[in-house]
Coordinates of C-alpha atoms in Angstrom, one line a residue:
X1 CA 75.8 116.3 100.7
X2 CA 72.8 118.1 100.0
X3 CA 73.2 121.4 101.3
X4 CA 72.8 125.1 100.3
X5 CA 75.4 127.6 99.9
X6 CA 75.2 131.2 99.3
X7 CA 76.7 130.6 95.9
X8 CA 73.8 128.4 95.1
X9 CA 71.2 131.0 95.2
X10 CA 71.3 132.5 91.6
X11 CA 70.7 128.9 89.8
X12 CA 67.7 128.4 92.3
X13 CA 66.4 131.2 91.7
X14 CA 66.8 130.9 87.9
X15 CA 65.0 127.5 87.9
X16 CA 62.4 128.9 89.9
X17 CA 61.8 131.9 87.2
X18 CA 62.0 129.4 84.8
X19 CA 59.4 127.1 86.1
X20 CA 57.1 130.4 86.4
X21 CA 58.0 131.5 83.0
X22 CA 57.2 128.0 81.6
X23 CA 54.0 127.7 83.9
X24 CA 52.6 131.3 82.8
X25 CA 53.9 131.0 79.2
X26 CA 51.2 127.6 78.5
X27 CA 48.4 129.4 80.3
X28 CA 48.6 127.6 83.7
X29 CA 47.8 129.8 86.5
X30 CA 49.5 130.7 90.0
X31 CA 49.5 127.8 91.6
X32 CA 50.5 125.8 88.4
X33 CA 53.7 127.7 88.9
X34 CA 54.0 127.1 92.5
X35 CA 54.0 123.4 91.6
X36 CA 56.8 123.9 88.9
X37 CA 58.5 125.5 91.1
X38 CA 58.7 123.5 94.1
X39 CA 59.1 120.5 91.5
X40 CA 62.5 121.9 89.9
X41 CA 64.0 123.1 93.1
X42 CA 65.1 119.7 94.5
X43 CA 66.2 118.8 91.3
X44 CA 68.5 121.7 90.6
X45 CA 69.7 121.0 94.0
X46 CA 70.6 117.9 92.9
X47 CA 72.0 119.0 90.1
X48 CA 74.4 121.2 92.1
X49 CA 75.3 118.4 94.7
X50 CA 76.8 116.2 91.5
X51 CA 78.9 119.4 90.2
X52 CA 80.2 120.1 93.4
X53 CA 81.0 116.5 93.8
X54 CA 82.9 116.3 90.8
X55 CA 84.7 119.7 91.1
X56 CA 85.6 118.2 94.3
X57 CA 87.0 115.2 92.7
X58 CA 88.9 117.2 89.9
X59 CA 90.5 119.5 92.7
X60 CA 91.5 116.3 94.4
X61 CA 92.8 114.5 91.3
X62 CA 95.1 117.4 90.3
X63 CA 96.6 118.1 94.0
X64 CA 97.5 113.9 93.9
X65 CA 99.1 114.1 90.6
X66 CA 101.2 117.0 91.8
X67 CA 102.2 114.9 94.9
X68 CA 102.9 111.7 92.4
X69 CA 104.8 114.1 90.3
X70 CA 107.4 115.5 93.2
X71 CA 108.8 112.3 94.8
X72 CA 111.7 114.2 95.6
X73 CA 110.0 116.7 97.9
X74 CA 110.2 112.9 100.4
X75 CA 113.6 113.0 100.1
X76 CA 114.2 117.1 100.5
X77 CA 111.3 116.9 103.4
X78 CA 113.4 114.2 104.9
X79 CA 116.7 116.0 104.9
X80 CA 115.0 119.0 106.3
X81 CA 113.4 116.8 109.2
X82 CA 116.9 115.6 109.8
X83 CA 119.0 118.7 109.6
X84 CA 116.4 120.5 112.2
X85 CA 117.2 117.6 114.7
X86 CA 121.0 117.6 114.0
X87 CA 120.7 121.3 115.1
X88 CA 119.0 120.5 118.2
X89 CA 121.4 117.7 119.5
X90 CA 124.3 119.9 118.7
X91 CA 123.1 122.3 120.7
X92 CA 122.1 120.2 123.6
X93 CA 125.5 118.5 123.5
X94 CA 126.9 122.1 123.1
X95 CA 125.5 123.3 126.3
X96 CA 125.4 120.0 128.3
X97 CA 128.6 118.1 127.5
X98 CA 130.8 120.2 125.9
X99 CA 130.4 122.6 129.0
X100 CA 131.4 119.8 131.6
X101 CA 134.2 118.5 129.8
X102 CA 135.7 122.0 129.4
X103 CA 135.5 122.8 133.1
X104 CA 137.3 119.2 133.7
X105 CA 139.9 120.2 131.2
X106 CA 140.4 123.4 132.9
X107 CA 140.3 122.3 136.7
X108 CA 143.0 119.8 135.4
X109 CA 145.2 121.9 133.6
X110 CA 145.0 124.7 136.7
X111 CA 145.6 121.5 139.0
X112 CA 148.5 120.3 136.9
X113 CA 150.1 123.9 136.9
X114 CA 149.9 124.4 140.6
X115 CA 151.4 120.8 141.2
X116 CA 154.9 122.2 139.9
X117 CA 154.8 124.4 142.4
X118 CA 158.3 123.5 143.8
X119 CA 157.2 124.0 147.9
X120 CA 153.5 124.6 148.0
X121 CA 151.5 125.5 151.1
X122 CA 149.2 124.0 153.0
X123 CA 146.7 125.7 151.1
X124 CA 147.4 125.4 148.2
X125 CA 147.6 121.4 148.7
X126 CA 144.0 121.5 150.2
X127 CA 143.1 123.5 147.0
X128 CA 144.6 120.7 144.8
X129 CA 142.6 118.2 146.4
X130 CA 139.7 120.3 146.2
X131 CA 140.0 120.4 142.4
X132 CA 140.5 117.3 142.2
X133 CA 137.1 116.5 144.3
X134 CA 135.6 119.0 141.5
X135 CA 136.8 117.0 138.6
X136 CA 135.0 113.8 140.1
X137 CA 132.0 115.7 140.9
X138 CA 132.0 117.3 137.7
X139 CA 132.4 114.1 135.8
X140 CA 130.0 112.1 137.8
X141 CA 127.5 115.4 136.9
X142 CA 128.5 115.0 133.3
X143 CA 128.0 111.3 133.5
X144 CA 124.2 111.8 134.8
X145 CA 123.4 114.6 132.6
X146 CA 124.9 112.1 129.4
X147 CA 123.1 109.1 130.4
X148 CA 119.8 111.6 130.0
X149 CA 120.4 112.8 127.0
X150 CA 121.8 109.2 125.7
X151 CA 118.0 108.1 126.8
X152 CA 116.3 111.2 124.7
X153 CA 118.4 110.3 122.2
X154 CA 117.8 106.8 121.6
X155 CA 113.8 107.4 123.1
X156 CA 112.9 108.6 119.5
X157 CA 110.4 106.2 117.7
X158 CA 111.1 104.6 114.6
X159 CA 107.8 105.7 113.5
X160 CA 105.4 107.9 114.3
X161 CA 102.8 107.2 117.1
X162 CA 99.3 108.0 115.6
X163 CA 98.8 107.4 111.7
X164 CA 97.4 110.4 109.8
X165 CA 93.6 110.3 108.8
X166 CA 93.3 108.5 105.5
X167 CA 90.4 110.0 104.4
X168 CA 89.1 113.7 104.8
X169 CA 85.6 115.3 104.1
X170 CA 84.0 117.9 103.0
X171 CA 80.3 118.4 104.9
X172 CA 79.4 115.0 103.7
X173 CA 77.1 113.9 106.4
X174 CA 76.7 110.3 104.2
X175 CA 80.3 109.2 105.4
X176 CA 79.5 109.6 109.1
X177 CA 75.2 108.7 109.7
X178 CA 73.8 110.0 112.4
X179 CA 72.6 107.4 115.1
X180 CA 69.4 109.3 115.2
X181 CA 67.3 111.7 113.0
X182 CA 68.7 115.3 113.1
X183 CA 66.1 118.6 113.6
X184 CA 66.6 119.0 110.0
X185 CA 65.3 115.7 108.9
X186 CA 61.9 115.6 111.5
X187 CA 61.4 119.0 110.0
X188 CA 61.4 117.7 106.6
X189 CA 59.3 114.7 107.6
X190 CA 57.3 117.0 108.9
X191 CA 57.0 119.0 105.7
X192 CA 56.4 115.8 103.5
X193 CA 53.3 115.1 105.5
X194 CA 51.7 118.6 105.5
X195 CA 52.0 118.1 101.5
X196 CA 50.4 115.2 101.6
X197 CA 47.4 116.7 103.2
X198 CA 47.7 120.2 101.2
X199 CA 47.4 117.8 98.0
X200 CA 44.7 115.9 99.6
X201 CA 42.8 119.1 100.5
X202 CA 43.4 120.7 97.1
X203 CA 42.0 117.6 95.2
X204 CA 38.7 117.7 96.9
X205 CA 37.5 120.9 94.5
X206 CA 38.2 118.9 91.4
X207 CA 35.7 116.1 92.1
X208 CA 38.4 113.6 93.4
X209 CA 37.3 111.9 96.5
X210 CA 40.6 111.1 99.0
X211 CA 39.4 109.4 101.6
X212 CA 41.0 109.3 105.4
X213 CA 42.4 105.8 105.2
X214 CA 44.1 107.1 101.7
X215 CA 45.6 110.3 103.6
X216 CA 47.1 108.0 106.1
X217 CA 48.8 105.6 104.2
X218 CA 50.4 108.2 102.0
X219 CA 51.1 110.3 104.9
X220 CA 53.3 107.1 106.7
X221 CA 54.9 106.4 103.3
X222 CA 55.9 110.1 103.2
X223 CA 57.3 109.8 106.8
X224 CA 60.0 107.5 105.6
X225 CA 62.0 110.5 104.4
X226 CA 62.7 110.8 108.6
X227 CA 65.6 108.6 107.9
X228 CA 67.0 109.0 104.6
X229 CA 70.4 109.9 106.1
X230 CA 70.4 107.1 108.7
X231 CA 69.5 104.2 106.5
X232 CA 67.7 105.4 103.4
X233 CA 67.0 101.7 102.3
X234 CA 64.9 101.5 105.2
X235 CA 62.9 104.7 104.3
X236 CA 62.9 103.5 101.0
X237 CA 61.4 99.9 102.0
X238 CA 58.6 101.6 104.5
X239 CA 57.5 103.5 101.1
X240 CA 57.0 100.7 99.2
X241 CA 55.4 98.7 102.0
X242 CA 52.8 101.4 102.4
X243 CA 52.4 101.9 98.6
X244 CA 51.7 98.2 98.4
X245 CA 49.3 98.1 101.4
X246 CA 47.6 100.9 99.5
X247 CA 46.7 99.0 96.6
X248 CA 45.8 95.9 98.7
X249 CA 43.2 97.8 100.5
X250 CA 42.0 100.2 97.6
X251 CA 43.7 103.3 98.8
X252 CA 46.3 104.4 96.6
X253 CA 49.0 106.5 97.7
X254 CA 48.0 110.1 96.8
X255 CA 50.1 111.9 93.9
X256 CA 51.5 115.1 94.8
X257 CA 54.5 117.3 95.9
X258 CA 55.5 114.6 98.7
X259 CA 57.3 112.7 95.5
X260 CA 59.3 115.4 95.0
X261 CA 60.6 115.1 99.0
X262 CA 60.2 111.3 99.8
X263 CA 60.6 108.7 96.8
X264 CA 63.3 111.1 95.1
X265 CA 65.6 112.1 98.4
X266 CA 65.5 108.6 99.5
X267 CA 66.5 107.1 96.2
X268 CA 69.2 110.1 95.6
X269 CA 70.7 108.9 99.3
X270 CA 70.8 105.0 98.6
X271 CA 72.7 105.7 95.6
X272 CA 74.6 108.2 96.7
X273 CA 75.9 106.4 99.6
X274 CA 79.1 104.8 100.4
X275 CA 78.0 102.0 101.8
X276 CA 76.8 99.1 100.0
X277 CA 74.4 96.2 101.8
X278 CA 70.9 94.5 101.1
X279 CA 68.5 96.9 102.6
X280 CA 70.5 99.8 100.6
X281 CA 69.6 98.1 97.4
X282 CA 66.5 96.2 98.2
X283 CA 64.8 99.1 99.5
X284 CA 65.0 101.0 96.6
X285 CA 64.6 98.8 94.0
X286 CA 61.3 97.7 95.8
X287 CA 60.0 101.5 96.6
X288 CA 60.5 101.9 93.0
X289 CA 58.4 99.0 91.8
X290 CA 55.6 99.9 94.3
X291 CA 55.3 103.5 93.6
X292 CA 55.6 103.3 89.6
X293 CA 53.3 100.3 89.9
X294 CA 50.3 102.5 91.9
X295 CA 50.8 105.4 89.8
X296 CA 50.5 103.1 86.5
X297 CA 46.9 101.5 87.9
X298 CA 45.4 104.3 90.4
X299 CA 47.0 107.9 88.4
X300 CA 48.1 107.1 85.2
X301 CA 48.5 110.5 84.0
X302 CA 51.2 111.3 86.7
X303 CA 53.4 108.1 85.7
X304 CA 55.8 110.2 83.0
X305 CA 56.4 113.2 85.6
X306 CA 57.3 110.6 88.2
X307 CA 59.4 108.8 85.8
X308 CA 61.5 111.9 85.3
X309 CA 61.3 113.1 89.0
X310 CA 63.1 109.6 90.2
X311 CA 65.2 109.2 87.3
X312 CA 67.1 112.8 87.7
X313 CA 67.5 111.7 91.5
X314 CA 68.9 108.4 90.3
X315 CA 71.2 110.3 87.8
X316 CA 72.3 113.1 90.6
X317 CA 73.0 110.8 92.8
X318 CA 74.8 108.4 90.9
X319 CA 77.0 111.2 89.5
X320 CA 77.7 112.4 93.4
X321 CA 78.3 109.3 94.1
X322 CA 81.2 108.7 91.1
X323 CA 82.6 111.9 91.7
X324 CA 82.3 111.4 95.5
X325 CA 84.2 108.5 95.3
X326 CA 87.1 109.5 93.2
X327 CA 87.5 112.5 95.3
X328 CA 87.8 109.8 98.4
X329 CA 90.4 108.1 96.2
X330 CA 92.7 110.8 95.6
X331 CA 92.7 111.9 99.3
X332 CA 93.5 108.8 100.1
X333 CA 96.4 108.6 97.8
X334 CA 97.3 112.2 99.0
X335 CA 97.4 111.2 102.7
X336 CA 99.3 107.9 102.2
X337 CA 101.8 110.0 100.4
X338 CA 101.8 112.5 103.7
X339 CA 102.1 109.4 106.0
X340 CA 104.8 107.5 104.2
X341 CA 106.3 111.2 104.2
X342 CA 106.3 111.4 108.2
X343 CA 107.1 107.8 108.6
X344 CA 110.3 108.1 106.3
X345 CA 111.4 111.5 108.1
X346 CA 110.3 110.0 111.4
X347 CA 112.6 107.1 110.5
X348 CA 115.6 109.1 109.0
X349 CA 115.6 111.5 112.7
X350 CA 115.9 108.3 114.5
X351 CA 118.6 107.1 113.2
X352 CA 120.6 110.0 113.0
X353 CA 119.4 110.6 116.5
X354 CA 121.2 106.8 117.3
X355 CA 123.9 107.4 115.4
X356 CA 124.6 110.6 117.6
X357 CA 123.9 108.6 120.6
X358 CA 126.2 105.8 119.8
X359 CA 129.0 108.6 118.9
X360 CA 128.1 110.3 121.8
X361 CA 128.6 107.3 124.1
X362 CA 131.4 106.1 122.4
X363 CA 133.6 109.5 122.6
X364 CA 132.7 111.2 125.3
X365 CA 130.9 108.6 127.9
X366 CA 134.2 106.4 128.3
X367 CA 136.5 109.4 128.0
X368 CA 134.5 111.2 131.2
X369 CA 134.3 107.6 133.2
X370 CA 138.1 107.6 133.1
X371 CA 138.7 111.0 134.2
X372 CA 136.7 110.2 137.0
X373 CA 138.5 107.2 137.8
X374 CA 141.9 109.0 137.8
X375 CA 140.6 111.8 139.1
X376 CA 140.0 110.0 142.4
X377 CA 143.5 108.1 142.0
X378 CA 145.7 111.2 142.1
X379 CA 143.5 112.1 145.2
X380 CA 144.4 109.4 146.8
X381 CA 148.2 109.0 145.6
X382 CA 148.4 113.1 146.2
X383 CA 150.2 112.6 149.4
X384 CA 151.7 109.3 148.9
X385 CA 153.0 108.8 145.5
X386 CA 153.7 112.4 143.6
X387 CA 154.7 110.7 140.6
X388 CA 151.8 108.3 139.7
X389 CA 149.6 111.4 140.8
X390 CA 151.0 113.6 138.1
X391 CA 150.3 110.5 135.7
X392 CA 147.1 110.3 136.5
X393 CA 146.4 114.4 135.8
X394 CA 148.3 113.8 132.7
X395 CA 146.0 111.1 131.7
X396 CA 143.0 113.4 132.5
X397 CA 144.1 116.3 130.4
X398 CA 144.9 114.4 127.3
X399 CA 141.6 112.4 128.1
X400 CA 139.9 115.7 128.0
X401 CA 141.8 117.7 124.7
X402 CA 141.0 113.8 123.0
X403 CA 137.0 114.3 124.1
X404 CA 137.1 117.9 122.9
X405 CA 138.4 117.2 119.5
X406 CA 135.8 114.8 119.8
X407 CA 133.0 116.9 120.1
X408 CA 134.4 119.2 117.9
X409 CA 134.2 116.2 115.0
X410 CA 130.6 114.9 116.2
X411 CA 129.8 118.6 116.0
X412 CA 130.8 119.1 112.2
X413 CA 129.2 115.9 111.5
X414 CA 126.2 117.5 112.5
X415 CA 126.3 120.1 110.8
X416 CA 126.8 117.9 108.0
X417 CA 123.6 116.4 107.4
X418 CA 124.6 114.6 104.3
X419 CA 126.4 111.7 106.5
X420 CA 126.2 110.2 109.8
X421 CA 127.5 111.7 112.5
X422 CA 129.8 108.7 112.7
X423 CA 131.0 109.1 109.0
X424 CA 132.6 112.2 110.1
X425 CA 134.2 110.6 113.1
X426 CA 138.2 111.0 112.7
X427 CA 139.4 107.7 114.6
X428 CA 140.6 104.6 113.3
X429 CA 143.1 102.2 113.5
X430 CA 145.9 104.6 113.3
X431 CA 144.7 106.2 116.4
X432 CA 144.9 102.9 118.5
X433 CA 148.6 103.2 119.7
X434 CA 148.1 107.0 121.1
X435 CA 144.4 105.1 123.1
X436 CA 146.5 102.3 124.1
X437 CA 149.3 104.9 125.6
X438 CA 146.9 106.8 127.3
X439 CA 145.0 103.9 129.0
X440 CA 148.6 102.2 130.0
X441 CA 149.7 105.8 131.1
X442 CA 146.1 105.5 133.7
X443 CA 147.5 102.4 135.0
X444 CA 145.7 99.5 132.6
X445 CA 148.4 96.8 132.0
X446 CA 147.4 96.1 128.2
X447 CA 148.7 93.7 125.9
X448 CA 148.4 93.8 122.1
X449 CA 148.1 91.8 118.8
X450 CA 147.8 94.1 115.9
X451 CA 148.2 92.4 112.3
X452 CA 145.9 95.2 110.7
X453 CA 147.2 98.7 109.0
X454 CA 144.8 101.7 108.5
X455 CA 145.1 101.0 104.3
X456 CA 143.7 97.7 104.6
X457 CA 140.4 98.5 105.9
X458 CA 137.5 101.1 105.1
X459 CA 137.2 104.7 107.7
X460 CA 133.8 103.1 108.9
X461 CA 135.4 99.4 109.6
X462 CA 138.6 101.6 111.2
X463 CA 136.5 103.4 113.3
X464 CA 134.6 100.8 114.3
X465 CA 137.7 99.1 115.5
X466 CA 138.9 101.4 117.1
X467 CA 135.4 102.0 119.5
X468 CA 134.8 98.4 120.3
X469 CA 138.8 98.6 121.8
X470 CA 137.6 101.7 123.5
X471 CA 134.8 100.7 125.3
X472 CA 136.6 97.3 126.3
X473 CA 139.6 99.4 127.8
X474 CA 137.4 101.7 129.9
X475 CA 135.1 98.6 131.0
X476 CA 138.3 96.9 132.0
X477 CA 139.7 100.2 134.0
X478 CA 136.4 101.2 135.6
X479 CA 135.0 97.7 136.4
X480 CA 138.2 95.4 136.6
X481 CA 140.8 97.3 138.4
X482 CA 144.3 95.5 138.3
X483 CA 143.0 93.0 135.7
X484 CA 145.1 92.5 132.6
X485 CA 143.7 92.8 128.9
X486 CA 144.4 92.0 125.6
X487 CA 143.7 93.5 122.7
X488 CA 143.8 91.2 119.6
X489 CA 143.1 93.4 116.1
X490 CA 143.5 90.9 112.9
X491 CA 143.0 91.0 109.0
X492 CA 142.4 88.3 107.6
X493 CA 140.4 86.1 104.9
X494 CA 138.4 89.3 104.3
X495 CA 137.6 90.3 107.9
X496 CA 138.5 92.3 110.5
X497 CA 138.7 90.3 114.0
X498 CA 138.7 92.8 117.0
X499 CA 139.0 91.3 120.0
X500 CA 139.1 92.6 124.0
X501 CA 139.5 90.4 126.9
X502 CA 140.5 91.3 130.6
X503 CA 141.2 88.5 133.3
X504 CA 139.0 90.9 135.5
X505 CA 135.6 89.8 138.0
X506 CA 133.9 88.8 135.6
X507 CA 130.7 89.8 133.3
X508 CA 128.8 92.0 136.0
X509 CA 126.0 93.9 135.6
X510 CA 127.8 96.8 134.8
X511 CA 129.8 95.6 132.3
X512 CA 127.2 94.5 129.7
X513 CA 124.3 96.9 130.4
X514 CA 123.5 100.4 129.5
X515 CA 124.0 102.2 126.1
X516 CA 127.9 101.1 125.4
X517 CA 127.5 97.3 123.8
X518 CA 123.7 98.3 122.3
X519 CA 125.8 101.0 120.0
X520 CA 128.5 98.4 119.3
X521 CA 126.1 95.8 118.5
X522 CA 124.4 98.9 116.1
X523 CA 127.8 99.8 114.5
X524 CA 128.9 96.7 113.6
X525 CA 125.4 95.0 112.4
X526 CA 125.5 98.5 110.2
X527 CA 128.5 97.3 108.4
X528 CA 127.2 93.6 107.9
X529 CA 129.4 91.5 110.6
X530 CA 128.7 89.7 113.7
X531 CA 129.4 90.9 117.5
X532 CA 129.2 89.3 120.4
X533 CA 129.8 90.4 124.3
X534 CA 130.4 88.2 127.3
X535 CA 132.1 86.2 129.7
X536 CA 135.7 85.1 129.1
X537 CA 137.2 81.8 128.7
X538 CA 136.1 79.2 131.6
X539 CA 134.0 82.0 133.1
X540 CA 136.7 84.3 133.7
X541 CA 137.0 87.7 132.8
X542 CA 134.8 89.7 130.0
X543 CA 135.2 89.3 126.1
X544 CA 134.2 91.4 123.5
X545 CA 134.5 90.4 119.9
X546 CA 133.5 92.0 116.5
X547 CA 134.1 90.4 113.1
X548 CA 133.8 93.1 110.6
X549 CA 133.9 91.8 106.5
X550 CA 136.7 94.0 104.5
X551 CA 135.2 93.8 101.3
X552 CA 133.1 97.0 100.1
X553 CA 130.3 95.1 98.8
X554 CA 129.8 93.4 101.9
X555 CA 129.8 96.0 103.7
X556 CA 126.5 98.0 105.5
X557 CA 124.4 94.2 104.3
X558 CA 122.9 93.6 107.7
X559 CA 123.1 90.6 109.2
X560 CA 121.6 89.7 112.3
X561 CA 123.1 91.0 115.6
X562 CA 124.2 88.5 118.1
X563 CA 124.5 90.1 121.6
X564 CA 125.5 87.5 124.4
X565 CA 124.1 88.9 128.0

């Protein structure tokens, strides 16, 4: 944009000095020196604007070149974002989940230790029951905090909600035209009209007669500079119109300093303007034709200087436009790279949060639910069947220890940003016997058909199979008390098929809502398998089915996730 800056002062002063020296050197007077100075100033300003535009383009292109040459920075920035997010998740899990599980484990240990007393007093019995109630309260509170934390982890959007600005400008008002002329435009138009009057008065002593109509027509043409920011094509058309009116009325435009302001500025703006339409093109063409024709017919001696002024304005406007467009393209390229970087980081962070949510839910939520259920059972059986109450208490202790171990593994997985949290999990097919035994000790009737060895499947497939079985057993214990659960884990024909069915009351809302089945579907889908959950045979019970490919080449190949609600 044509705007003076502090570092523009020296070249402008030099232009005035050069014009004065040229005038005085050729024997001209003070008025001629002033005229040349005023003539030189706009031209120098136009050249400075073109130079600034070119420099800006070079800076932006250099910046874009640096961005193109640092492709690895994207991966590094994404890794930093993921690592930071994992540290925050680890702190949340440590402060919210581990503390609750540790309290439950401490209460269970204290209860188990006190239960070994041969002849407990009534107060000790009440304290035991209070601890069992406290375990249930801690478990329910932990479940609520877990659901809140899981909701936050899964609420992360895949991409930024707002796109980054693709284009930034550097004081270029032409990119955002004003709806109305500014104060500066009004002052500029007033100055152009004033120069018309001054030029007309200056011609009087030379013997050139200038009529009122001629001054009025020229003043109206000069006032076209008022809209040079808003619509230079329209302003140029007005100058052409009044130039034609003047020629028709034999009242040609007065030659003078206003030519330096209005036609040159309108032509410069029309060429430098990034928007192209019919008015922007037709207006300047008409103005050039009308003004030069008027000069040739009525003031031929001024035609060369007019051509020079308009040519310089056109050339500097074109140079400004080239530099500005080059800078804009470079800025867009840089901004698009930044946008891609932000989106990649957001997607990576979101996937990391989802992976942590899956592992947190599958390894901890089910365990907390089992502990709450067993604490309630122990409380009911405390005075009736001490042996079964003690078994339920042992299940709580074992489940709490397993949950704390899983939290350690999850914490280590979050600390290692090179893998997903679940990739570091230590569970697999080899852990199924302990899981089944723990559930049986908790009162769940489980039958199994396992025809797969840990060495037959990958670690990821083994972990996913373990989590499917764990979720099915935990759901049956919570929602299908007294039901029989059958677990099938079979590896054949290049597939690992995992099926968990029970003969409980069926697929109630609590059985297939929440985060559990969503996370399982994501796990299976991530490995290229299929997953379904819904009613069992003949509409009875509940059934989970996961089919995972055993071929490593198929692993992680996405397939359409299928979850039966």
